[in-house]
Coordinates of C-alpha atoms and ligand atoms in Angstrom, one line a residue:
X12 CA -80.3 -31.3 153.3
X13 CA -78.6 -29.6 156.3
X14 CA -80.9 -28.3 158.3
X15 CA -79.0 -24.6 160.0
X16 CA -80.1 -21.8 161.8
X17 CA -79.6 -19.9 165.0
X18 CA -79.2 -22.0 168.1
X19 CA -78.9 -19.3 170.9
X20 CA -79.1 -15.6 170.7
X21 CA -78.7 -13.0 173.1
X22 CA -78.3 -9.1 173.4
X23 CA -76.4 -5.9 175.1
X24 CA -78.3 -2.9 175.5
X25 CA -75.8 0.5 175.8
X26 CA -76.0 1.4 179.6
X27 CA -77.4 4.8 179.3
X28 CA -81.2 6.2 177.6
X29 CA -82.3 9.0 176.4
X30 CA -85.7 10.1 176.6
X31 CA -86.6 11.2 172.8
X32 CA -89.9 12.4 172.9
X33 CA -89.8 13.7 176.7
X34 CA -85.5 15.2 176.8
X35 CA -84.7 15.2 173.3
X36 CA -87.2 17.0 170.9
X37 CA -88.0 19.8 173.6
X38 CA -84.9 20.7 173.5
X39 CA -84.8 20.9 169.7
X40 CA -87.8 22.6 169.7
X41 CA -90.3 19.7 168.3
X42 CA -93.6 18.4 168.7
X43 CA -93.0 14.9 171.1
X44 CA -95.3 13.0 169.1
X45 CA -92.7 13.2 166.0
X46 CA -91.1 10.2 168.0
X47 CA -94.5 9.0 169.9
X48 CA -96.1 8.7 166.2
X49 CA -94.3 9.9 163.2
X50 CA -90.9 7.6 163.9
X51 CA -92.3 5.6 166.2
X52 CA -89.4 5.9 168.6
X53 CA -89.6 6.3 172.3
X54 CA -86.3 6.1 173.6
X55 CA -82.6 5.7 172.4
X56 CA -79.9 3.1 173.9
X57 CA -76.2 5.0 174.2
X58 CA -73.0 3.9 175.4
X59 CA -71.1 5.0 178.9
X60 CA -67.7 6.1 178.7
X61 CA -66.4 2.8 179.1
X62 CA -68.8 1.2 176.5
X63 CA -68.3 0.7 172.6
X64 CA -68.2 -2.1 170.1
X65 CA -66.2 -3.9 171.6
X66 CA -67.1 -4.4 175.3
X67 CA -70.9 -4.4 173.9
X68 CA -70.2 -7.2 171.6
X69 CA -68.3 -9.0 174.3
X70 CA -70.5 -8.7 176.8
X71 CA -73.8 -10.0 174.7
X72 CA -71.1 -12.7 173.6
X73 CA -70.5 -13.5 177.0
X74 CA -73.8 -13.5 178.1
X75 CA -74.9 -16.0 175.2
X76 CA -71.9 -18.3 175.8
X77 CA -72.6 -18.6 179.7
X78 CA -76.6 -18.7 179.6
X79 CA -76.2 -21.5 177.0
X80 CA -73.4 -23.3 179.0
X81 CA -70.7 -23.1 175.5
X82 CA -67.0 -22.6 175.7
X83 CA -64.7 -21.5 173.1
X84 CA -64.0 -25.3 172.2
X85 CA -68.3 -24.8 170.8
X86 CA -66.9 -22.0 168.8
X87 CA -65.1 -22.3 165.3
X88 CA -65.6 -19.3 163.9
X89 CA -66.3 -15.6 165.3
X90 CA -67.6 -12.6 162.6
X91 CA -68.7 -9.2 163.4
X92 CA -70.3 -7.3 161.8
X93 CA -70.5 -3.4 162.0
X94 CA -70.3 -0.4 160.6
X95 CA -68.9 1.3 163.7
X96 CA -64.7 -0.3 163.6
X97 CA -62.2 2.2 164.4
X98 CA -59.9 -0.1 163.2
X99 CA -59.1 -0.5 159.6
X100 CA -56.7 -3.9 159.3
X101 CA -57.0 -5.5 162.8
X102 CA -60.5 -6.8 163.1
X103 CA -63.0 -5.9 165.7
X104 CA -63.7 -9.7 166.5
X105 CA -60.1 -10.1 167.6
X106 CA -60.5 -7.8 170.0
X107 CA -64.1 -9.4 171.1
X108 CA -62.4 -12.8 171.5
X109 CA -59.5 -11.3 173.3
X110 CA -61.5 -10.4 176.0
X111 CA -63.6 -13.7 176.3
X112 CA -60.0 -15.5 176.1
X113 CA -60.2 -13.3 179.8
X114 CA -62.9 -14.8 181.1
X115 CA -62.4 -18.8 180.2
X116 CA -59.5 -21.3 180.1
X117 CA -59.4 -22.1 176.7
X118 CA -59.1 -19.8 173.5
X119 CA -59.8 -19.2 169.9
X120 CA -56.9 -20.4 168.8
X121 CA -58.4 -22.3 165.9
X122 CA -61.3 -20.4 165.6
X123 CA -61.8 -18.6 162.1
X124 CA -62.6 -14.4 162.5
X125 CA -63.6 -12.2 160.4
X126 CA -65.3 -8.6 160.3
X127 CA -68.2 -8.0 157.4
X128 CA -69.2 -4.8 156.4
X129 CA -72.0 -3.6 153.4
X130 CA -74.0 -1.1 156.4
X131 CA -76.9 -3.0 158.2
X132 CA -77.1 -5.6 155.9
X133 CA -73.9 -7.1 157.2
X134 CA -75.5 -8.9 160.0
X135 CA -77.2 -10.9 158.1
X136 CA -74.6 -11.5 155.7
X137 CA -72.7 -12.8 158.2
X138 CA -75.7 -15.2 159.1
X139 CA -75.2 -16.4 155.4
X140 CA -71.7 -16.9 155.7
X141 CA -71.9 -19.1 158.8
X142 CA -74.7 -21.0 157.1
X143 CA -72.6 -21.7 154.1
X144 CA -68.9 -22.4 156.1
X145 CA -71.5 -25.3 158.4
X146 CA -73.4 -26.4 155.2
X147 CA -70.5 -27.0 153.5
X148 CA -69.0 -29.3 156.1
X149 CA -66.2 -27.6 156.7
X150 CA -67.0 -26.9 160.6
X151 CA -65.8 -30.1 162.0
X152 CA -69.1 -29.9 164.2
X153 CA -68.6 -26.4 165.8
X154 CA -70.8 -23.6 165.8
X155 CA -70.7 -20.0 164.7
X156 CA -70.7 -16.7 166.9
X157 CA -71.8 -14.0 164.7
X158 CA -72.2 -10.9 167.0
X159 CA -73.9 -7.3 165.3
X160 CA -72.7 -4.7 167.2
X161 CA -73.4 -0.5 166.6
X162 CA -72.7 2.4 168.0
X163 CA -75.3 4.4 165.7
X164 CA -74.1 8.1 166.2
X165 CA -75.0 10.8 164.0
X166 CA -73.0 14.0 163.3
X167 CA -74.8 16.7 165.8
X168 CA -78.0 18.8 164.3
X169 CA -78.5 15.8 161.6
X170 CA -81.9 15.0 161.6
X171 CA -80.1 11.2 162.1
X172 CA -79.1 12.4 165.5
X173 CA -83.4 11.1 166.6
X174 CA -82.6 8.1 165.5
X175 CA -79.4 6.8 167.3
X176 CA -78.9 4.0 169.4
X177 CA -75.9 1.4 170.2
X178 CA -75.9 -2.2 171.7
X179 CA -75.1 -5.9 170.1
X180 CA -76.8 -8.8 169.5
X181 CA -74.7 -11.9 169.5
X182 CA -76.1 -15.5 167.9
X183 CA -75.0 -18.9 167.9
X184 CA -75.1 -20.8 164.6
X185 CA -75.4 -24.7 164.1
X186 CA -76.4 -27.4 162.3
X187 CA -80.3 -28.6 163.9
X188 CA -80.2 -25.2 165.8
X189 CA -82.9 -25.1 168.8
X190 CA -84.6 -21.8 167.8
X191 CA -85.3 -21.1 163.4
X192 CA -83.9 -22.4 160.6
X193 CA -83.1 -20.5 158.0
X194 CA -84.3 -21.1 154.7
X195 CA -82.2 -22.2 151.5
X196 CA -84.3 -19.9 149.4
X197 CA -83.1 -16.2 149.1
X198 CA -83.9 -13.2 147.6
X199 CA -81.8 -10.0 146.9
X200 CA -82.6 -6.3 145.3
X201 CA -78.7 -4.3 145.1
X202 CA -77.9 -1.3 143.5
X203 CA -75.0 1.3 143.8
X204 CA -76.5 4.3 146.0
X205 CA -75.3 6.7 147.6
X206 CA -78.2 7.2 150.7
X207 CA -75.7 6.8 153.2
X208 CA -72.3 6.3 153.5
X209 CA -68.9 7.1 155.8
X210 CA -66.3 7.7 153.5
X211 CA -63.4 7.8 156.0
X212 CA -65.5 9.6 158.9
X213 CA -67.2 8.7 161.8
X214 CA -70.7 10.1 161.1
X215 CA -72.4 9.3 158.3
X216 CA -73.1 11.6 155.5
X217 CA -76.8 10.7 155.0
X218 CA -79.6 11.8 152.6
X219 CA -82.5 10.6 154.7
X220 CA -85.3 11.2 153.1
X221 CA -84.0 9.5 149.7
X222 CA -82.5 6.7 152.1
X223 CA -86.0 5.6 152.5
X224 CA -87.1 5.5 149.0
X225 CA -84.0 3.6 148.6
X226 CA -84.7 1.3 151.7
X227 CA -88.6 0.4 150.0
X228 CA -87.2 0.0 146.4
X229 CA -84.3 -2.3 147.0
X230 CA -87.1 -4.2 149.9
X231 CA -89.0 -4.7 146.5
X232 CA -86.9 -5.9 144.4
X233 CA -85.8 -8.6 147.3
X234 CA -89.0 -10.0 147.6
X235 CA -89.8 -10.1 144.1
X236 CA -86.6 -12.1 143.9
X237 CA -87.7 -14.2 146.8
X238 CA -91.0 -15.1 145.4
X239 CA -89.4 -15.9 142.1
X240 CA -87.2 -18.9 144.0
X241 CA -90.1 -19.8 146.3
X242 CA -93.2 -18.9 144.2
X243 CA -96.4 -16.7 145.9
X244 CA -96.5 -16.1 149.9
X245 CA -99.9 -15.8 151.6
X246 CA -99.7 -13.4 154.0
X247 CA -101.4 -15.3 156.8
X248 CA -98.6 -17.6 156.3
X249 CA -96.0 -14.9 157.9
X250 CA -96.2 -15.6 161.6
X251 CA -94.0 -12.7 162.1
X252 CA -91.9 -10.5 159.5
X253 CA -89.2 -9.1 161.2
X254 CA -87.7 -6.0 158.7
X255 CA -84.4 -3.9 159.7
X256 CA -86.3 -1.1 161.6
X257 CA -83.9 2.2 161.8
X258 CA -87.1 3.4 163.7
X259 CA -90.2 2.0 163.4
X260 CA -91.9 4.5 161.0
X261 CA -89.7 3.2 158.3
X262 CA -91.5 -0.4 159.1
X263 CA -94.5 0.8 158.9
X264 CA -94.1 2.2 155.4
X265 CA -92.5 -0.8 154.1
X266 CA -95.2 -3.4 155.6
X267 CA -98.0 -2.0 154.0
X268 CA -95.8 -1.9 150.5
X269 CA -94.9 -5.6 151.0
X270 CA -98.8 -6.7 152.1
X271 CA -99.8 -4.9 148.8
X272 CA -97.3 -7.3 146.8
X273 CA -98.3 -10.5 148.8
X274 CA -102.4 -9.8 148.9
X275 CA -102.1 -10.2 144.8
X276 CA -104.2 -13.0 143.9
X277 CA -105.2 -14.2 146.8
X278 CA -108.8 -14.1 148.1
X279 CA -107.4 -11.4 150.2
X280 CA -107.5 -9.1 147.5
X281 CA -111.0 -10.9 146.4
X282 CA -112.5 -10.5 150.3
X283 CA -111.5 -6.3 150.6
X284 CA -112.1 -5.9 146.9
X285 CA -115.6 -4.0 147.8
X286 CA -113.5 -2.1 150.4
X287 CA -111.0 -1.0 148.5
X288 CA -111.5 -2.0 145.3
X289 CA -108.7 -4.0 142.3
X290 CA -105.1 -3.4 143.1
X291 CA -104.1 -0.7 139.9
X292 CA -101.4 -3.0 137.5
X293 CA -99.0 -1.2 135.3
X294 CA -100.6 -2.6 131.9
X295 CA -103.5 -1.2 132.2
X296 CA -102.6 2.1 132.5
X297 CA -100.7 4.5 129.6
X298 CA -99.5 7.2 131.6
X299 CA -97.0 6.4 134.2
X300 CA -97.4 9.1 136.8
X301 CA -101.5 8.2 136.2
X302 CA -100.5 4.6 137.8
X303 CA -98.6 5.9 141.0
X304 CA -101.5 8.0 142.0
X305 CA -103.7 5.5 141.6
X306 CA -101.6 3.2 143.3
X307 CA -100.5 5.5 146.1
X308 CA -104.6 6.0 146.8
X309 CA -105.0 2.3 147.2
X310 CA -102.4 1.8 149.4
X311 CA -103.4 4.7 151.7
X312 CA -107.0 2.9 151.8
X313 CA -105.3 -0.3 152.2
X314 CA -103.4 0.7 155.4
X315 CA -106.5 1.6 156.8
X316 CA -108.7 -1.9 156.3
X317 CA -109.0 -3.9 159.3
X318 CA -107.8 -6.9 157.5
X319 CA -104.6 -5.0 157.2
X320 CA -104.5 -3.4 160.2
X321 CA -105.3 -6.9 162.1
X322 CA -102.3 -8.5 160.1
X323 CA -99.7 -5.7 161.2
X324 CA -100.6 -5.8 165.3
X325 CA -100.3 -9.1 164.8
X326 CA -97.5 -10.0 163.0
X327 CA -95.2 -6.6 162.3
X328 CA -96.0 -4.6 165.7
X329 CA -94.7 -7.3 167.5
X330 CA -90.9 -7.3 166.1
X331 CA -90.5 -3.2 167.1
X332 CA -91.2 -3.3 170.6
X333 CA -87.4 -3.1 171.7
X334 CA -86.4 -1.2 168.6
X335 CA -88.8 2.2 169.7
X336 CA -87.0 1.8 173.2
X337 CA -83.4 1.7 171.7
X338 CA -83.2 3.3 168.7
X339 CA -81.3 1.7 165.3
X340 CA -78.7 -0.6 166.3
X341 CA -77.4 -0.3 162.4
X342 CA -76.0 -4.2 162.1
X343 CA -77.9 -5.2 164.8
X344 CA -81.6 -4.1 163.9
X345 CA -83.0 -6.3 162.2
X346 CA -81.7 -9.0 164.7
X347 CA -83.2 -7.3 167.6
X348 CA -86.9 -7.2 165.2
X349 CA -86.2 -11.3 165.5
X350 CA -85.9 -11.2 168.9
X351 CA -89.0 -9.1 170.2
X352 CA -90.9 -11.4 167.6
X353 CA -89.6 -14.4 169.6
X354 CA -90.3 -12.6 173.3
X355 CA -94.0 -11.8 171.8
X356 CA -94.3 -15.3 171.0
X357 CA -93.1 -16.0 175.0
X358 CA -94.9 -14.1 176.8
X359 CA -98.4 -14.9 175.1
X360 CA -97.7 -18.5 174.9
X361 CA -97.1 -19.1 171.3
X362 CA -97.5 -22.5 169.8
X363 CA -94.9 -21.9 166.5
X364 CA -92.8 -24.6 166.0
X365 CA -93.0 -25.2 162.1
X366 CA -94.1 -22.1 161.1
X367 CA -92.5 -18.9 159.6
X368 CA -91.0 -15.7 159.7
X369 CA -90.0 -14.2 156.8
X370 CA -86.6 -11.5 157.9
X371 CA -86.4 -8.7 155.6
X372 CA -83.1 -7.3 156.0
X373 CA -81.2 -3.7 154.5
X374 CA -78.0 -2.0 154.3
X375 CA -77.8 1.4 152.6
X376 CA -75.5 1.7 149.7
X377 CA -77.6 -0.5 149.2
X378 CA -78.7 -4.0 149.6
X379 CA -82.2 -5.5 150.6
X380 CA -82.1 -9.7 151.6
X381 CA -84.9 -11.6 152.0
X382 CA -85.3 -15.0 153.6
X383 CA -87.3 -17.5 155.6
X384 CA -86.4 -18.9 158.8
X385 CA -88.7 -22.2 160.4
X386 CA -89.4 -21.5 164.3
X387 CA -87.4 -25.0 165.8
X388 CA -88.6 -26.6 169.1
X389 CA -86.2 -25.2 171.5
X390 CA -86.8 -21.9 170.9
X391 CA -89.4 -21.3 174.1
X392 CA -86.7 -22.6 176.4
X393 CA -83.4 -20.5 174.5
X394 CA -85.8 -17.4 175.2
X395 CA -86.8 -17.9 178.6
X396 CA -83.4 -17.2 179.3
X397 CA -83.1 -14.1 177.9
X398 CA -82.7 -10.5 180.3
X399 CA -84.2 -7.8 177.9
X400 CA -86.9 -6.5 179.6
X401 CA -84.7 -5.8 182.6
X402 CA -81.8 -4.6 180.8
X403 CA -83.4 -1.9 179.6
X404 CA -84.9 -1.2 182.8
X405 CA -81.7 -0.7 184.5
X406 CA -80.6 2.1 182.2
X407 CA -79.4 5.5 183.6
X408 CA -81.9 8.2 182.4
X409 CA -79.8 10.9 180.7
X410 CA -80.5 14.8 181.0
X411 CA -80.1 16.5 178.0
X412 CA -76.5 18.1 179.1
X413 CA -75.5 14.9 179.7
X414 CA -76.8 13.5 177.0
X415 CA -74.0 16.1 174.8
X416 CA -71.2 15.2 177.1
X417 CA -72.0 11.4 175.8
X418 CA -72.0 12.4 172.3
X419 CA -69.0 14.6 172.6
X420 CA -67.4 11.7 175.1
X421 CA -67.5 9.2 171.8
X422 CA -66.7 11.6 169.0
X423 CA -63.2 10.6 168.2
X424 CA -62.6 14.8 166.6
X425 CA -63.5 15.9 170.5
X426 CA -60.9 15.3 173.0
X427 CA -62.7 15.1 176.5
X428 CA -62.8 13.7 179.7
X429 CA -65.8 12.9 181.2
X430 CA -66.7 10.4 184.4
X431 CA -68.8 7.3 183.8
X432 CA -72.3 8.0 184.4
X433 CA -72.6 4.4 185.5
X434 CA -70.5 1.5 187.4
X435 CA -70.0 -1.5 185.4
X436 CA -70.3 -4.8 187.1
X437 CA -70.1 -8.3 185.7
X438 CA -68.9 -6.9 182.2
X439 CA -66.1 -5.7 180.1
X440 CA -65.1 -2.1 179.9
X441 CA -63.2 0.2 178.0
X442 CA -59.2 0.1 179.9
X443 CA -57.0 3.2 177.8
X444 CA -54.9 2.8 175.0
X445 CA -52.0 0.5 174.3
X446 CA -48.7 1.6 172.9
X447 CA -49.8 0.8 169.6
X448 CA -52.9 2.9 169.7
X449 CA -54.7 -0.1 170.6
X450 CA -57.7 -0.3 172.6
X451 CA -57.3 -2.2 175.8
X452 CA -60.2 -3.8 177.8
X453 CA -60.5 -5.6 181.2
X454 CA -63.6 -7.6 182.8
X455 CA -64.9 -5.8 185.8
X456 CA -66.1 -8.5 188.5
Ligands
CAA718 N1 -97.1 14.5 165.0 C1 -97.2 13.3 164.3 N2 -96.3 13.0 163.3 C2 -95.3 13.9 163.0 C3 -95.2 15.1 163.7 C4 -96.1 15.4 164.7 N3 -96.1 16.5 165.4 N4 -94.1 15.7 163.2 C5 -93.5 14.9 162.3 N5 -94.3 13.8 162.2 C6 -94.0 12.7 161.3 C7 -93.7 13.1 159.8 O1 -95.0 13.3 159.1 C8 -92.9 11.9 159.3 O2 -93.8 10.8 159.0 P1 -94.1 10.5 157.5 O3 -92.8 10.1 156.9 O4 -95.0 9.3 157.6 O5 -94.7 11.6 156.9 C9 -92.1 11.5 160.5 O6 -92.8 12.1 161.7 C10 -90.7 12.1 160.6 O7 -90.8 13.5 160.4 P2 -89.8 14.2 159.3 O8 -89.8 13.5 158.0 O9 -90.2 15.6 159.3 O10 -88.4 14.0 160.1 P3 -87.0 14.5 159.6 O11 -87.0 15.4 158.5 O12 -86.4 14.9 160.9 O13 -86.3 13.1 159.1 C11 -85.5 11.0 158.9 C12 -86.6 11.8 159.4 C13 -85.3 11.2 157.4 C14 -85.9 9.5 159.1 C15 -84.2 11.3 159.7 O14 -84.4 11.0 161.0 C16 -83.0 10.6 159.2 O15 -82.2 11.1 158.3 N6 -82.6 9.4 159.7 C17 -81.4 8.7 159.4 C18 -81.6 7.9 158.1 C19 -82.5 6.8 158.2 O16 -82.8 6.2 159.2 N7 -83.0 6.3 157.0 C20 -83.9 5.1 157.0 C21 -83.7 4.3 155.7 S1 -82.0 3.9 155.4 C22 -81.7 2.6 156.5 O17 -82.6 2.0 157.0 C23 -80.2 2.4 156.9 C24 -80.0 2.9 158.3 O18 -80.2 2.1 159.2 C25 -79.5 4.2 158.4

């Protein structure tokens, strides 16, 4: 059995922050701890002038390729995934490998590309795709860049607009990969909603309240799927469980949802029974609305055990430390939950080889994936190289005027023209428009 997974990863962060809970909501006239505590957000990631999809997804791509010492020659297929192109025939990874064709001698000439799009879900899809094109044999030995990359705006005055963000994460995909594996065994939960969706406009039209019932039903009905490939899951067996996170209240509720469904006969459920007594089952009840109550009132004691509360610092917490200081990165989200899981693991010295994660992904529209990946024994040394905690560090702090110059700056219905807040250096930047409306890009030393 081929053993494939992710062999390097790496990340862009949009150059410019906004302080939610200290710019944004007084602004908008809101309590700060809405972010601090009810979304769980701190911060948002935006791009400069210069900045979008494409330089972002370049430059983690670039970053990946040179801290891992690969060349195009490594690379035999490219896919993006986004739900961001502005582009509807000419895909955005074209572009992405035009500009790394700037920075190295050789090209993608024979490299397959693609673009992937079902909302946040893509990402991983993509994942699946290069799994499947390597397990297959049919990559003569070459990898796979799959990059996720989001500029995650929201139409002005939508209650979206607190949870924006924008970056990429790129990842390099073999066969015996250096940091997970990724499991055989899937599970799915799809259905044709309409939560979320951008039919031919930039900004979503989103009903986001609904979008989360959507999000938690469709998570259900992926790990139900899952367990029915792999059979039961202890929950102690989860060393992390990374989830797509479009803010890290939406986590929150789904954790305690999914530690509900894995507790189920185990001596869990046995040890907190006196605590909070049997988990209410369907059959045993005749009146529907009857069940949910009592099912809602054990999950709200649930969430408070400390069994429960021990199991989510340490294994959910973990995976949203760089989500509530960037925002949701759509595609790239649940990626970035993978990596904070990783840099937890890091920097408190982690032994983790051969155990799991399980990666609950989500797109809206809407899809919910679930799989398992096996932590490999490179994966201390792939992440010692990685920059995140200084990236976002080195972001420019915006005001709140600036803030709506940015927004304006990148909504494609507002003609402006508005000086980069920051100098870029050692990345790609947005260079003007070509004659065929093209977008044109350059490396700045
Ligand atoms: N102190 C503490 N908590 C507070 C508070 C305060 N002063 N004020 C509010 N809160 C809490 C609220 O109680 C709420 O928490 P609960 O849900 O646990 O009750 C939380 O903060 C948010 O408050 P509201 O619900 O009042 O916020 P809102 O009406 O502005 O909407 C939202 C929140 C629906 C998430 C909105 O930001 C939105 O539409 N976001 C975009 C859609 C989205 O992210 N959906 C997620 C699922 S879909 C998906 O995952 C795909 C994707 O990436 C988009």
């Amino acid at each position: 059995m081929t053993n494939v997974g992710i062999d390097a990863i790496d990340l862009w962060v949009g150059n410019l922050r906004l302080d939610l809970p200290g710019t944004f909501a007084p602004e908008k006239g809101e309590d700060p701890n809405k972010y601090k505590k009810g979304l769980g957000l701190y911060a948002s990631s935006f791009p400069d002038s210069y900045e979008d999809i494409v330089t972002m997804g370049a430059n983690a791509s670039y970053r990946l390729m040179e801290r891992n010492e690969l060349t195009p020659e490594d690379i035999g297929r490219i896919d993006v995934a986004t739900e961001s192109a502005f582009d509807k025939s000419k895909p955005v990874s074209t572009y992405i490998a035009g500009c790394l064709e700037k920075v190295y001698e050789e090209d993608f000439r024979h490299a397959n590309k693609g673009e992937r799009k079902f909302a946040c879900i893509s990402g991983t899809q993509s994942l699946n795709d290069a799994y499947n094109w390597i397990a297959s044999g049919r990559n003569r030995g070459k990898g796979a860049l799959v990059i996720a990359t989001d500029t995650a705006l929201y139409e002005r005055g939508d209650a979206g607009e607190a949870t924006q963000g924008a970056g990429a994460v790129a990842m390099y995909i073999t066969e015996d990969p250096s940091i997970v594996s990724f499991s055989k065994e899937q599970g799915i939960g799809s259905a044709d909603e309409t939560d979320f969706l951008k039919p031919n406009q930039q900004f979503p039209s989103v009903d986001g309240h609904r979008s989360m019932q959507v999000y938690l039903a469709r998570m259900r009905e992926a790990l139900e799927d899952y367990k029915s490939v792999t059979g039961d899951i202890h929950p102690d067996d989860i060393t992390y469980g990374p989830f797509h996170t479009p803010f890290p209240g939406m986590v929150k509720k789904a954790a305690v949802l999914a530690y509900r469904n894995v507790i189920r006969g185990t001596e869990v459920a046995d040890e907190i029974e006196d605590e909070v007594g049997r988990q209410p089952e369907p059959e045993d009840y005749d009146d529907e609305e009857e069940y949910l109550e009592e099912l809602r009132e054990f999950t709200d004691t649930l969430r408070n055990t400390d069994r429960y509360l021990d199991w989510y610092a340490k294994r959910i917490e973990p995976t949203l430390q760089i989500s509530e200081q960037v925002g949701n990165w759509y595609t790239g989200s649940v990626h970035v939950a993978r990596i904070s899981a990783l840099l937890h693991a890091f920097e408190h010295d982690r032994s983790i080889v051969d155990e799991q994660m399980i990666v609950a992904s989500y797109g809206s529209g809407a899809q919910a994936e679930i799989h398992a990946e096996t932590f490999q024994s490179g994966w201390k040394q792939k992440i010692a190289k990685l920059d995140v905690e200084e990236q976002l560090a080195s972001r420019y702090d915006l005001t709140f005027a600036e803030y709506e110059q940015v927004h304006d700056n990148h909504n494609l219905d507002i003609e402006t023209d508005v000086e980069p807040l920051t100098t870029p250096e050692d990345q790609f930047a947005f260079d003007g428009w070509g004659a065929m409306g093209e977008r044109k890009y350059r490396f700045v030393d």
